[in-house]
mmCIF file of C-alpha atoms in Angstrom:
data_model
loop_
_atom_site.group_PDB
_atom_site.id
_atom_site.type_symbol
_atom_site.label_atom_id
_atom_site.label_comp_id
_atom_site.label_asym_id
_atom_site.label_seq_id
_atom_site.Cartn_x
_atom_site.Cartn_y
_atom_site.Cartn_z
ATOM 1 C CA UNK A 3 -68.566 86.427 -166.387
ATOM 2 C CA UNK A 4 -67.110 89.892 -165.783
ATOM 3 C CA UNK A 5 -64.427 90.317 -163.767
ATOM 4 C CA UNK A 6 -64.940 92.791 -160.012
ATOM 5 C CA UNK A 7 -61.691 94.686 -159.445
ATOM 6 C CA UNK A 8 -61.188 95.679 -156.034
ATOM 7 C CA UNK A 9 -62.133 99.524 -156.238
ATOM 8 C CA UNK A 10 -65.774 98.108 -157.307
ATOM 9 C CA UNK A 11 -68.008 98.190 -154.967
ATOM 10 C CA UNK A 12 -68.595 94.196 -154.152
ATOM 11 C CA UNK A 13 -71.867 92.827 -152.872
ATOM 12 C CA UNK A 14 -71.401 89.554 -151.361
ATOM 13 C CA UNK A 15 -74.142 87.729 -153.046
ATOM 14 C CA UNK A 16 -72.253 88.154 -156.122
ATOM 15 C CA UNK A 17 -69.422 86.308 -155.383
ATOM 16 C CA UNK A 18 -68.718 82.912 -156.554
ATOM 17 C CA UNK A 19 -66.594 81.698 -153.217
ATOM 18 C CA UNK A 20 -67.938 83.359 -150.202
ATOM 19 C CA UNK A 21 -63.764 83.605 -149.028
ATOM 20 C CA UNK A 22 -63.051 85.248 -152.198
ATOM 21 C CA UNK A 23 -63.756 88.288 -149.910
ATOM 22 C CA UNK A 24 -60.557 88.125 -148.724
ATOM 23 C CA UNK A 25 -58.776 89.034 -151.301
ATOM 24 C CA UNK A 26 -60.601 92.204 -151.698
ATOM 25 C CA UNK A 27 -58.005 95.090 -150.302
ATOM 26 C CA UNK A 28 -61.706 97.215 -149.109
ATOM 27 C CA UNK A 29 -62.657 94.330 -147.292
ATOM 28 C CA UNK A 30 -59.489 93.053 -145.641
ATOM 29 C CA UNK A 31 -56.101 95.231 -145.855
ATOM 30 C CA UNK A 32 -53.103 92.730 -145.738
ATOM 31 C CA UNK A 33 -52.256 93.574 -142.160
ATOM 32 C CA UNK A 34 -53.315 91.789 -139.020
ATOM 33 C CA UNK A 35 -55.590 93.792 -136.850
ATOM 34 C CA UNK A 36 -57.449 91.914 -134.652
ATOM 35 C CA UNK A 37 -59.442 95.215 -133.795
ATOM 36 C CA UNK A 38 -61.180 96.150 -137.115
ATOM 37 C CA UNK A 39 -64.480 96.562 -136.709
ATOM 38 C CA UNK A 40 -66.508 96.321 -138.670
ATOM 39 C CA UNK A 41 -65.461 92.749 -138.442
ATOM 40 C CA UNK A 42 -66.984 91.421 -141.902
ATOM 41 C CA UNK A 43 -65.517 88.149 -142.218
ATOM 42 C CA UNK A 44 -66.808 85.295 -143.792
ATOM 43 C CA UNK A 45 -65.996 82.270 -141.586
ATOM 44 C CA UNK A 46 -69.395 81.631 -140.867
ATOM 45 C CA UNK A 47 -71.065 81.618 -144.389
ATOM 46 C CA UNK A 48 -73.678 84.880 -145.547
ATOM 47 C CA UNK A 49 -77.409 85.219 -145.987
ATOM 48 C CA UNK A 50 -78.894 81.828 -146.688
ATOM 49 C CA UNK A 51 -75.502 79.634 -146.541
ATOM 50 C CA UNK A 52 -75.100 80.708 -142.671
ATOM 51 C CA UNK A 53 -73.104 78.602 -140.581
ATOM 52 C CA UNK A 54 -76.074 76.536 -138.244
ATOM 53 C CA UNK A 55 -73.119 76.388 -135.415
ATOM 54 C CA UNK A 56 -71.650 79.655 -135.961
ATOM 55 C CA UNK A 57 -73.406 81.468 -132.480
ATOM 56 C CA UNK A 58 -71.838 77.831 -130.919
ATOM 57 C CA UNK A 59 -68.559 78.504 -132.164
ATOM 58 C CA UNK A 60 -68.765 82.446 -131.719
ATOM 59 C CA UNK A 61 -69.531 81.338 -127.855
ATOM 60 C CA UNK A 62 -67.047 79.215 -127.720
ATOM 61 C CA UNK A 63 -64.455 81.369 -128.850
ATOM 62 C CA UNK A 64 -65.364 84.181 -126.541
ATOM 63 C CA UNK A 65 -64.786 81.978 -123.473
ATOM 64 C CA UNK A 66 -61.326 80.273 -124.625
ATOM 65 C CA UNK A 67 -60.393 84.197 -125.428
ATOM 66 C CA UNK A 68 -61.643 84.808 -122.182
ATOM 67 C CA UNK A 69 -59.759 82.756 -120.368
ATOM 68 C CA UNK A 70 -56.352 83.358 -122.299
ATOM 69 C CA UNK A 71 -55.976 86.294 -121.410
ATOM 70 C CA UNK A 72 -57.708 86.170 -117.746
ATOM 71 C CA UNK A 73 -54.247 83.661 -117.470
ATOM 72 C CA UNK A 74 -51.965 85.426 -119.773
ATOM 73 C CA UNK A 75 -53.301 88.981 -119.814
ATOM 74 C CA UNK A 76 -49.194 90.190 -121.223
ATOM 75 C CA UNK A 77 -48.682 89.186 -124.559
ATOM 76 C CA UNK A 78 -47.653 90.150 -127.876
ATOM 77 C CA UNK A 79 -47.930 89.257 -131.436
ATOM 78 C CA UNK A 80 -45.176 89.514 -134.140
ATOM 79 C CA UNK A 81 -46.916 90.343 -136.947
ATOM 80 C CA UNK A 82 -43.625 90.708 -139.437
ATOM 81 C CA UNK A 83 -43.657 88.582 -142.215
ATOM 82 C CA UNK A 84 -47.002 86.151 -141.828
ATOM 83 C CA UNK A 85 -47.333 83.645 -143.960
ATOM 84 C CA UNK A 86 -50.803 82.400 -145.562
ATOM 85 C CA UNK A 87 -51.655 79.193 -146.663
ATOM 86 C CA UNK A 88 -51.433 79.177 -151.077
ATOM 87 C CA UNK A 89 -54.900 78.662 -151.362
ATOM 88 C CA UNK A 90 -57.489 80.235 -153.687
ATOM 89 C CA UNK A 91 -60.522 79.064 -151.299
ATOM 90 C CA UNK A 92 -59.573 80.742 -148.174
ATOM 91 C CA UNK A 93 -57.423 82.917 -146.533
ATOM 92 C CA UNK A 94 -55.361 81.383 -143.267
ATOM 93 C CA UNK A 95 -52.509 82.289 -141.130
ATOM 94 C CA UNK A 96 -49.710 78.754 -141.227
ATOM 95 C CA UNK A 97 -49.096 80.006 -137.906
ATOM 96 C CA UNK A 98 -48.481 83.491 -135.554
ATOM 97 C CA UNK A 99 -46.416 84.016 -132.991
ATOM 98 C CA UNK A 100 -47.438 85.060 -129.815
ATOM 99 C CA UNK A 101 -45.070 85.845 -126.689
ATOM 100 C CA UNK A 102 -46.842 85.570 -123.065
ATOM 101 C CA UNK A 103 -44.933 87.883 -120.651
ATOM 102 C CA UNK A 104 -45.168 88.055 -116.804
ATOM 103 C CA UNK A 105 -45.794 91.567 -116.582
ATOM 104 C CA UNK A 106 -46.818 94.574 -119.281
ATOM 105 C CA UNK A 107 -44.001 94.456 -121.886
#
């Protein structure tokens, strides 16, 4: 099997572990930017291997994010030196730090 560097372009249904996405630099820069759009992540499967819960989850999500910062609408994240679990399957935070202030920092 030949081996995809990361300069090549990479269509998903080639890949052998949907998460192996991850570790492609065009896909996902290692920095934390919970901004990028497109958003292209792979948390909820591709094409046929879809997630059935994912628009549950995605709904989910949006109200719990909702509501975070409706409560805590001052906060920051230290992203300096994160830390990903050693795994080849997937790629996830062991934890991030977020600060909740009173008032705009």
């Amino acid at each position: 099997m030949p081996v995809k560097h990361s300069d090549d372009p990479v269509d998903l249904d080639d890949l052998l572990c949907a998460e192996a996405v991850y570790r492609l630099a065009d896909f996902f820069p290692d920095e934390l930017d919970i901004t990028r759009t497109p958003n292209r992540h792979m948390g909820f499967g591709h094409g046929i291997h879809t997630c059935l819960g994912a628009s549950l989850a995605r709904m989910e999500a949006e109200i719990a994010f909702a509501e975070l910062a409706q409560t805590f609408p001052h906060f920051t994240v230290d992203d300096h030196d994160l830390r990903y679990e050693p795994t080849v399957v997937s790629r996830s935070l062991t934890q991030l730090h977020v600060t909740f202030h009173e008032s705009a920092a």
